[in-house]
Short mmCIF file of C-alpha atoms and ligand atoms in Angstrom, two decimals:
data_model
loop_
_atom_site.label_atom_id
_atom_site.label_comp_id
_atom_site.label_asym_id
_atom_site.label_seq_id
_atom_site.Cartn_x
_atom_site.Cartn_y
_atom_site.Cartn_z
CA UNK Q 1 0.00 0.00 0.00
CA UNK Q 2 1.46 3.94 -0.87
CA UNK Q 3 -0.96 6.49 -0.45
CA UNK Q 4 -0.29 9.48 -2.21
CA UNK Q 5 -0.71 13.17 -1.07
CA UNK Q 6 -3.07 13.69 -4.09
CA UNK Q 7 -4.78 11.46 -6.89
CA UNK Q 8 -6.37 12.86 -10.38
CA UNK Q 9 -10.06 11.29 -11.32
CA UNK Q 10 -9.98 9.65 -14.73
CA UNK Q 11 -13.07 7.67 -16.29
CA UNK Q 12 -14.11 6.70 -19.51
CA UNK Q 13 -16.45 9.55 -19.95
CA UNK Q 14 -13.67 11.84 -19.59
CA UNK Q 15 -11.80 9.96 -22.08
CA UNK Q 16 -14.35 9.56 -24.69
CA UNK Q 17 -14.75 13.62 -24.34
CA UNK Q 18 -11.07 13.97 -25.05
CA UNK Q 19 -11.30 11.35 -28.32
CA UNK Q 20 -14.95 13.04 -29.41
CA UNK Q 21 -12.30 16.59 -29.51
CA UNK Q 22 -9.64 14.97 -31.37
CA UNK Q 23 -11.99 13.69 -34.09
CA UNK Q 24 -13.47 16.89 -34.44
CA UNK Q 25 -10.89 19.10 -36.01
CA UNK Q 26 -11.12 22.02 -33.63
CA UNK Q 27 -8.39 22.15 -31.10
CA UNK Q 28 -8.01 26.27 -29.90
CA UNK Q 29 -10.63 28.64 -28.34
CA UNK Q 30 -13.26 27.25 -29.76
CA UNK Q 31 -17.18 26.02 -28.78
CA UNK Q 32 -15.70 23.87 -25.82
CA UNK Q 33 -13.90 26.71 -24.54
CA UNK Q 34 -16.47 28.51 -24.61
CA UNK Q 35 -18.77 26.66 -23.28
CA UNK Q 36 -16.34 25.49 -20.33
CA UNK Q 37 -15.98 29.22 -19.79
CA UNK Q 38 -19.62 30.07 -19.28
CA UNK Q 39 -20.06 26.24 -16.94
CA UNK Q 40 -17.26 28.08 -15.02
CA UNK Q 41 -18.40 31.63 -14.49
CA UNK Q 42 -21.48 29.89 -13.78
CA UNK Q 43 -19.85 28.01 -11.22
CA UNK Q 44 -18.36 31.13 -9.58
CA UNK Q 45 -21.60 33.08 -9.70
CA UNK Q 46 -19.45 35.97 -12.07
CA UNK Q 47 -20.66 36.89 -15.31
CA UNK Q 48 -17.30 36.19 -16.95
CA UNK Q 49 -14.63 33.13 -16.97
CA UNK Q 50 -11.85 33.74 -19.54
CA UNK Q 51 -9.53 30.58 -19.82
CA UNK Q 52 -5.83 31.14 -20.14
CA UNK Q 53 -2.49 28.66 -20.38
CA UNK Q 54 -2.36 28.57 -16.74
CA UNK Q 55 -3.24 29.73 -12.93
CA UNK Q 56 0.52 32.01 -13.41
CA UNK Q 57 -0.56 33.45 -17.17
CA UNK Q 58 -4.30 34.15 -15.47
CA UNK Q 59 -2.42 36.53 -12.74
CA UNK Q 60 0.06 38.09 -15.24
CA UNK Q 61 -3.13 38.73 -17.73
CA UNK Q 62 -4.97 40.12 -14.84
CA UNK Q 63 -2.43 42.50 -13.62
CA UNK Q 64 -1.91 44.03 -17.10
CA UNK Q 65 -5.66 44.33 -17.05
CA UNK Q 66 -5.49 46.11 -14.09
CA UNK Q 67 -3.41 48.30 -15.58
CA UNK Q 68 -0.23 47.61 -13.28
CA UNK Q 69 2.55 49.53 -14.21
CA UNK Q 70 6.45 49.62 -13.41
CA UNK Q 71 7.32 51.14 -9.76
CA UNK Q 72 3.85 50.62 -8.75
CA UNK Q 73 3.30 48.38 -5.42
CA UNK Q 74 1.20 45.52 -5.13
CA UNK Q 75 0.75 44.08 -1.51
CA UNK Q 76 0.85 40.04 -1.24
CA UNK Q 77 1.23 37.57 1.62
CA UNK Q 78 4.81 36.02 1.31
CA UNK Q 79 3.24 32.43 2.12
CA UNK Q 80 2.21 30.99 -1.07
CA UNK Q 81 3.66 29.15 -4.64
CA UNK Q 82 5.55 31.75 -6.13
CA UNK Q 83 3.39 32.40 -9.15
CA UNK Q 84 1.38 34.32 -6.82
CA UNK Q 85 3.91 36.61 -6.69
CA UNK Q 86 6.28 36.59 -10.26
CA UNK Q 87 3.75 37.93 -12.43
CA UNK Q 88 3.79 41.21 -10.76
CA UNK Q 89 7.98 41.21 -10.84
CA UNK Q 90 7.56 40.43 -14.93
CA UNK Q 91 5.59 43.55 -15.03
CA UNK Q 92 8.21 45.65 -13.12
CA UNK Q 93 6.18 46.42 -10.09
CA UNK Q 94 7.12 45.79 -6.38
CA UNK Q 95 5.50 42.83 -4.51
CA UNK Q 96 5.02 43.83 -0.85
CA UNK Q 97 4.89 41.18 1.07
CA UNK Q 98 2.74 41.17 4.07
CA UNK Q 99 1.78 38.47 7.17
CA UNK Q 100 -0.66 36.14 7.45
CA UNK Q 101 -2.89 34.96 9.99
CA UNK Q 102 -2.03 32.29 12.38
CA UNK Q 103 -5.72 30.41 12.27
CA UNK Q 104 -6.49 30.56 8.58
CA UNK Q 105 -2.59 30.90 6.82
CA UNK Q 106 -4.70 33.64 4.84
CA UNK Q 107 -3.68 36.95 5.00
CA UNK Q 108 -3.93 39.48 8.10
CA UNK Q 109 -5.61 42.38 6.90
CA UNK Q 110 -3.99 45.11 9.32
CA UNK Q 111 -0.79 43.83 7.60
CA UNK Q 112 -2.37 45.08 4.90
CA UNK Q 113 -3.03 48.70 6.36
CA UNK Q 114 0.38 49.08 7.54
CA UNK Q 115 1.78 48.27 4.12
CA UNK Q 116 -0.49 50.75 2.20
CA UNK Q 117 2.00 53.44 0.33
CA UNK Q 118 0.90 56.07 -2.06
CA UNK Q 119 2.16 53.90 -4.97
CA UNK Q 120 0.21 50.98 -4.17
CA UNK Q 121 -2.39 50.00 -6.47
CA UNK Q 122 -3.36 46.06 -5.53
CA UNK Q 123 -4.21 43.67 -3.48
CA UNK Q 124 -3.61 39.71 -4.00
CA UNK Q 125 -5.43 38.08 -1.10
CA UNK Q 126 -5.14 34.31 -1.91
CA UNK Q 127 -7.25 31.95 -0.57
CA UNK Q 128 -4.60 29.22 0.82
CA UNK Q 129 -5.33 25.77 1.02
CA UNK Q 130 -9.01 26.08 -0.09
CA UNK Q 131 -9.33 28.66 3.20
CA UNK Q 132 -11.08 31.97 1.75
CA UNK Q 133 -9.40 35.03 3.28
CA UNK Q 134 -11.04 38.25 5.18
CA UNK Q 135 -12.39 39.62 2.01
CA UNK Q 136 -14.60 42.23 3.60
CA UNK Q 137 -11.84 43.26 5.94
CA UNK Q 138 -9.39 43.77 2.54
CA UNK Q 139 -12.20 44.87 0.51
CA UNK Q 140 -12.85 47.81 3.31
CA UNK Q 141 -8.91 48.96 2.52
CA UNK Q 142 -9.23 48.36 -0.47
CA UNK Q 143 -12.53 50.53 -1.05
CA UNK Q 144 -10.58 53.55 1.41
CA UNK Q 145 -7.01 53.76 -0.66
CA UNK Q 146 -8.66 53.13 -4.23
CA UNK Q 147 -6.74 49.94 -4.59
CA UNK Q 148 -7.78 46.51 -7.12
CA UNK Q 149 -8.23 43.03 -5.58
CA UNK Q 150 -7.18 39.95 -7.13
CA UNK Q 151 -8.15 37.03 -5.61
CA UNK Q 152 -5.72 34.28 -6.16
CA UNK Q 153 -8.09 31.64 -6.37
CA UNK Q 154 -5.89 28.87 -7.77
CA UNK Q 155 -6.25 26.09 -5.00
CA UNK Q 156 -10.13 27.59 -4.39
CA UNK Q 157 -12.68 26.29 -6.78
CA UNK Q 158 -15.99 26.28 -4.82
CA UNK Q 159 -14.77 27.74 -1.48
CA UNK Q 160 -17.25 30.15 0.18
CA UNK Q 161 -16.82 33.44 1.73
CA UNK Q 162 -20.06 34.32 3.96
CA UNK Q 163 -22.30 32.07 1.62
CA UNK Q 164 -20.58 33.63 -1.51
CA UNK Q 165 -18.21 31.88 -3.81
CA UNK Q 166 -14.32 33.47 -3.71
CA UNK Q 167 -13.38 34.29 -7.62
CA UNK Q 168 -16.76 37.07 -7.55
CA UNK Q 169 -15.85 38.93 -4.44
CA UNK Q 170 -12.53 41.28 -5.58
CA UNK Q 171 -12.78 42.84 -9.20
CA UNK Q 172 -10.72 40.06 -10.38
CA UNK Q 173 -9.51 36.13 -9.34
CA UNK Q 174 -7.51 33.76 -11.22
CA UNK Q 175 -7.94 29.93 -10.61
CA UNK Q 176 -5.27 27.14 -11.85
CA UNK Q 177 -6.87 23.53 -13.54
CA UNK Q 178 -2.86 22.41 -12.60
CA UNK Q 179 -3.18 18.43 -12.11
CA UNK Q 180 -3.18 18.33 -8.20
CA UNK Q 181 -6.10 20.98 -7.93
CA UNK Q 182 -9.72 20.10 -6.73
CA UNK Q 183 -9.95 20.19 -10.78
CA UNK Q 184 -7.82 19.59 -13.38
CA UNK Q 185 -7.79 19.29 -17.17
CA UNK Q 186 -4.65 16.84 -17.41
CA UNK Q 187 -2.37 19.37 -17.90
CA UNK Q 188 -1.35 23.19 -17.57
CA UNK Q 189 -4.27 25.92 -17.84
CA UNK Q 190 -6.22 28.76 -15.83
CA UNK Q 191 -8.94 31.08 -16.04
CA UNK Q 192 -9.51 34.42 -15.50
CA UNK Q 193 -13.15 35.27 -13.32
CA UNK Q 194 -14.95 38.94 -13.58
CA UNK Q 195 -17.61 40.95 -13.26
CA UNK Q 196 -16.09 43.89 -14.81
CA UNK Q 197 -16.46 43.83 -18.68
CA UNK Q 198 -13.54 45.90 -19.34
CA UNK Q 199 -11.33 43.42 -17.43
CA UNK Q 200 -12.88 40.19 -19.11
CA UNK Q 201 -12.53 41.73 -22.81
CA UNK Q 202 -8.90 42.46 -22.30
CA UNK Q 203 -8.09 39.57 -20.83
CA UNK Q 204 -9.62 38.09 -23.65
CA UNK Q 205 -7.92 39.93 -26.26
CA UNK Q 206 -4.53 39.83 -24.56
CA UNK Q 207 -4.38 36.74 -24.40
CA UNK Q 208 -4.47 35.49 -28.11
CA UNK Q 209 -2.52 38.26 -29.70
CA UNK Q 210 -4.20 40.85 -29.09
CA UNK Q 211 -7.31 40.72 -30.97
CA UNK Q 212 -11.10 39.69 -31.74
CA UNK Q 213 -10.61 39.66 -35.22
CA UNK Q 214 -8.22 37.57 -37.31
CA UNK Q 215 -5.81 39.75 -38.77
CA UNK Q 216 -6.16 43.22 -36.33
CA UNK Q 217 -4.40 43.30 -33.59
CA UNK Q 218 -5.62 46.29 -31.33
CA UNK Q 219 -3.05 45.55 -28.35
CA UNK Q 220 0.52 43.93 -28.14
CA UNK Q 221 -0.49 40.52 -27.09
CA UNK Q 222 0.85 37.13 -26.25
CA UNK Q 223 0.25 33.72 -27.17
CA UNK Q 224 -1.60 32.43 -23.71
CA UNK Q 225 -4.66 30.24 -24.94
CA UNK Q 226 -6.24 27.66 -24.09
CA UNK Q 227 -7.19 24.67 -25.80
CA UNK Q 228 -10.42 22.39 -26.75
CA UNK Q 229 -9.11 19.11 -25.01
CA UNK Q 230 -8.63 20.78 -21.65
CA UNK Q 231 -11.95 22.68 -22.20
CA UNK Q 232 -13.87 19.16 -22.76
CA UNK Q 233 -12.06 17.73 -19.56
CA UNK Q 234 -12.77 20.66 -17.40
CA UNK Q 235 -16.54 20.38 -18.49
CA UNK Q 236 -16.47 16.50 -17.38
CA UNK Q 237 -14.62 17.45 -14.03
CA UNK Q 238 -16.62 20.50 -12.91
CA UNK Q 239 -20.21 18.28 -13.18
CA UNK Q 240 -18.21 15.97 -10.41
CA UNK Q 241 -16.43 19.33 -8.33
CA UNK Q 242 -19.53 19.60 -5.92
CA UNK Q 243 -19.37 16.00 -4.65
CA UNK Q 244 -15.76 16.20 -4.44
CA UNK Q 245 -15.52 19.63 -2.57
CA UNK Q 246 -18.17 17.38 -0.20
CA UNK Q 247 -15.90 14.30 -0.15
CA UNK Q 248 -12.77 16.52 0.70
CA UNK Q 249 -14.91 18.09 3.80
CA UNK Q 250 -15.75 14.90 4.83
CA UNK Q 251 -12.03 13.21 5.08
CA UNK Q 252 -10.54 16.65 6.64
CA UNK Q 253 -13.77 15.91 9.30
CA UNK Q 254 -12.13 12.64 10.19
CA UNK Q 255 -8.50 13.94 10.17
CA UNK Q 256 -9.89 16.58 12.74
CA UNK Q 257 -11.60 14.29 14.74
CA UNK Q 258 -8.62 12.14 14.65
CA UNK Q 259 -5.70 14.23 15.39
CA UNK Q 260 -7.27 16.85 17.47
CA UNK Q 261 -5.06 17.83 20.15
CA UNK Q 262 -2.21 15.65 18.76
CA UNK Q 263 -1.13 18.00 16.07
CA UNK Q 264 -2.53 22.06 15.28
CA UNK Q 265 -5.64 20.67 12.92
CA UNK Q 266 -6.91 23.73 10.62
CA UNK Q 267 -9.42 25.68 11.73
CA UNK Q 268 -12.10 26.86 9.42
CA UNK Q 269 -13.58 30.19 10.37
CA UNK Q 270 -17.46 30.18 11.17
CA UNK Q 271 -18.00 32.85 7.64
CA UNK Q 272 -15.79 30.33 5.76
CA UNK Q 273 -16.17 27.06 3.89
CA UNK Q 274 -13.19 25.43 2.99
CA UNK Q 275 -12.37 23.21 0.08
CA UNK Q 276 -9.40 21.63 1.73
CA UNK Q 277 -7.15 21.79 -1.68
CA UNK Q 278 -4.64 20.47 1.13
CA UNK Q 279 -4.97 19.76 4.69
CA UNK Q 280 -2.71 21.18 6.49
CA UNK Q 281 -1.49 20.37 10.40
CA UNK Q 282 1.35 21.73 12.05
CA UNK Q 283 3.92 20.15 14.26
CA UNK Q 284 7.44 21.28 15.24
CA UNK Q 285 8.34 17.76 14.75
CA UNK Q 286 7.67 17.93 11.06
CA UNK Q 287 10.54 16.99 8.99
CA UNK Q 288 11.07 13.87 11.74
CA UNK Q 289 7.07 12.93 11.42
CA UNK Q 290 7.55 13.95 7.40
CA UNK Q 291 10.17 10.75 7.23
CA UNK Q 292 8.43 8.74 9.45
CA UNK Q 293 5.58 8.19 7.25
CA UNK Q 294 7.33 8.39 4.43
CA UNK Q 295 8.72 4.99 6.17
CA UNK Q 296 5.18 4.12 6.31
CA UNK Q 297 4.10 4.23 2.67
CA UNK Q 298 2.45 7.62 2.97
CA UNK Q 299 3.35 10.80 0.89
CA UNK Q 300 2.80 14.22 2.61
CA UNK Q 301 3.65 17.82 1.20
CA UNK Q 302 5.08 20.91 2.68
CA UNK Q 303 3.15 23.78 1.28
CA UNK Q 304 5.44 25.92 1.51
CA UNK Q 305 9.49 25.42 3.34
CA UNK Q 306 10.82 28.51 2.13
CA UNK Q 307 8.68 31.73 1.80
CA UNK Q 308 8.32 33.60 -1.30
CA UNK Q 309 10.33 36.60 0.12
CA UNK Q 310 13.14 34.40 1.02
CA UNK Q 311 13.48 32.89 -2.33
CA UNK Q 312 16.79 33.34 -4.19
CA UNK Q 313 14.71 34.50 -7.15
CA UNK Q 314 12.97 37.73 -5.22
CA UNK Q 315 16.22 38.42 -2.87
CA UNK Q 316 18.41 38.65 -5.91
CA UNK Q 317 15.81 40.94 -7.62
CA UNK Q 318 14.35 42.78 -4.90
CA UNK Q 319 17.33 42.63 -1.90
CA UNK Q 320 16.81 40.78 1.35
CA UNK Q 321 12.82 41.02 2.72
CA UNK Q 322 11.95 42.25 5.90
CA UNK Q 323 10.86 39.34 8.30
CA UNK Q 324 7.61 37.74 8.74
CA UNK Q 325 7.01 36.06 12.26
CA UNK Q 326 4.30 33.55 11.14
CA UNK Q 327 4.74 32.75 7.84
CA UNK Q 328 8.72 32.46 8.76
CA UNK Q 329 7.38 29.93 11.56
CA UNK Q 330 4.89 28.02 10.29
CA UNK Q 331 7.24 27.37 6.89
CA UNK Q 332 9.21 25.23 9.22
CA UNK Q 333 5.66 23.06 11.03
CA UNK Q 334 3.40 23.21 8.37
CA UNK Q 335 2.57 19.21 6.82
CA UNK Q 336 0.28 18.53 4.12
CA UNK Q 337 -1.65 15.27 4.26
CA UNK Q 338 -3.18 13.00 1.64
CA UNK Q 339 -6.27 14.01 0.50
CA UNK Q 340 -8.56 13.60 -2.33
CA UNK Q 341 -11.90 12.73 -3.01
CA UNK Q 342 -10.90 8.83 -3.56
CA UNK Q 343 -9.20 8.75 -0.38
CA UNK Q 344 -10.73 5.88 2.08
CA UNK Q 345 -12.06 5.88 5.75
CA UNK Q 346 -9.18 3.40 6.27
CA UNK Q 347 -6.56 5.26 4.71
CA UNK Q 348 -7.64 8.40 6.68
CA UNK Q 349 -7.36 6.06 10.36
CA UNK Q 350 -4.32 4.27 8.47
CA UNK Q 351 -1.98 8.11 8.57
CA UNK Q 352 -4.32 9.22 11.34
CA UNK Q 353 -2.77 6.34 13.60
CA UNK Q 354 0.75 6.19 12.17
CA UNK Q 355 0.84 10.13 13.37
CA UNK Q 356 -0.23 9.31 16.75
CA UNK Q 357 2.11 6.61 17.34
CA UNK Q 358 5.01 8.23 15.70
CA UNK Q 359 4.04 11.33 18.53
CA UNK Q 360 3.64 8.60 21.43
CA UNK Q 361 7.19 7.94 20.97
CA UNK Q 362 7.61 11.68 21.90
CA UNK Q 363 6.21 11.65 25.33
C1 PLP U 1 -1.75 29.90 -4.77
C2 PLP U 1 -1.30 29.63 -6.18
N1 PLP U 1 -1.14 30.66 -7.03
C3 PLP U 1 -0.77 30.47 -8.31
C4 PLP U 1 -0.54 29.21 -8.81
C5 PLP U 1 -0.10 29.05 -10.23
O1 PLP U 1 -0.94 28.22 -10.98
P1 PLP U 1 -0.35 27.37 -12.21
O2 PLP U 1 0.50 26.28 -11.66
O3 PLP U 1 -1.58 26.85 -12.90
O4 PLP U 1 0.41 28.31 -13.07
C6 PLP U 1 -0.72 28.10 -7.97
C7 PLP U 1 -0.59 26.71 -8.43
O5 PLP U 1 0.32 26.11 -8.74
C8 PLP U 1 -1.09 28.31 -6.63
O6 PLP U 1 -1.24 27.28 -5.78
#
């Protein structure tokens, strides 16, 4: 027996959707794209969904919608995946990174406040581990210093911030379909969520050169599409999402109930509802516990052992960060468990118990 930290779903319907594509002749932005992209802004309650090459390409294609230029600041919580944060280096602006909060691993919104220059001009709360953050505490700065929120929805799909879905709460979010998320499309891709029109139709044309029409191009543009296959797999695997977002509540119930006490379990605020994209304990024993099951057949994660504003890449760009107490901390505790919606009720008491007895020997 192995279990591993995350599994992608895979069934025949999915793969005759993928051969019914092939056959057809049509393999770019076409009627499955579009018709994944209104299933998805559906989804999200927001009136648009615009899908791009990938959760990175959907921030980068955001913040040049936004209109983010060099020299201008865009505040970010340091404990993430990079992506979160390179898109807004590619454009020449300054990340500033900011704290999170101990319960949630979202971001602390007075960080926020105390970061707030005059050349700031975003915010990228990102909804970590499935966790939705504050929103109405950011939105409130937001609304006071005329600053744009981007949601960085990529390990999100479906999570709920006081009864409303995160991607339709900031005037922007960007999800990822990257294998390991609550929904994939076998392979790279992303989409970009809005209400605003402007936003969605620049997105739109920014992506694929530039244009609406063949041969005008009405803005320098990239090549950042995406493609029928994926579109025809993401259709397949966001009819399942609900009942896996429900499956994935379920197993981080009996991880609770199970290590509760043993091990910091995450907490999910009473506004919240989390999609655990990863559950997440923390232990100072964690690189000892980490090899321990390991020894055991069972693959865990570390989301994330070196913060974004440590990373060679931003230091050697930017110059050494100031600190950040918890995300500093909890970079060294933090443990991601297997989960995913095929996971068993014996393969949840299987790590549950290997975790307790590897702590017994503690005592
Ligand atoms: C929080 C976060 N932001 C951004 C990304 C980037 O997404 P992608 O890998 O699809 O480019 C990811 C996923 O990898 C992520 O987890």
């Amino acid at each position: 027996m192995n279990i591993p930290l995350s599994k992608v779903y895979m069934d025949d319907d999915i793969k005759k959707a993928v051969l019914e594509v092939l056959d057809s002749g049509w393999y770019i932005l076409r009627e499955k794209v579009r018709e994944f992209e209104g299933k998805f802004a559906g989804f999200c309650g927001v009136k648009n969904a615009v899908c791009v090459s990938s959760g990175t390409a959907a921030i980068f294609l955001s913040l040049l919608a936004l209109n983010i230029k060099p020299r201008d600041e865009v505040i970010v919580p340091s404990f993430s995946f990079i992506a979160s944060t390179t898109p807004v280096i590619h454009l020449g602006a300054n990340p500033v990174f900011v704290d999170i909060e101990a319960e949630t691993y979202t971001v602390d919104p007075e960080k926020i406040r105390e970061a707030v220059t005059e050349r700031t001009k975003a915010i990228i709360p990102i909804h970590l581990y499935g966790h939705p953050a504050n929103m109405d505490a950011i939105s409130e700065i937001a609304e006071e210093n005329d600053l744009y929120v981007l949601e960085d929805a990529c390990q999100a799909h479906g999570a709920e911030y006081k009864g409303r879905k995160v991607g339709g709460i900031g005037h922007v979010a960007c999800f990822s379909f990257y294998p390991s998320k609550n929904m994939t499309v076998c392979g790279d891709g992303g989409a970009v969520v809005t209400n605003d029109e402007e936003i969605a139709e620049k997105v739109r044309m920014i992506r694929d050169h530039g244009r609406r029409e063949k041969y005008i191009f009405k803005m320098v543009g990239y090549n950042l599409r995406f493609n029928e296959i994926q579109a025809a797999i993401g259709i397949k695997q966001l009819e399942k999402l609900p009942e896996w977002i429900e499956a994935r509540r379920n197993i981080a119930r009996m991880y609770n109930q199970a290590l509760e006490g043993l091990v910091t379990t995450p907490v999910e605020e009473t506004w919240a509802k989390h999609v655990y994209h990863l559950y997440v304990i923390r232990t100072e024993k964690r690189d000892e516990l980490r090899e321990f099951l390991r020894q055991h057949a069972v693959s865990t994660g570390v989301h994330y052992p070196v913060p974004i504003h440590k990373q060679p890449a931003i230091t050697s760009v930017l110059g050494v960060q100031p600190a950040l107490r918890n995300t500093e901390r909890f970079a060294q505790e933090v443990l991601s468990l297997p989960i995913y919606p095929a996971l068993t009720k014996g393969e949840v008491e299987y790590v549950s118990e290997k975790i307790a007895e590897f702590l017994q020997g503690y005592k």
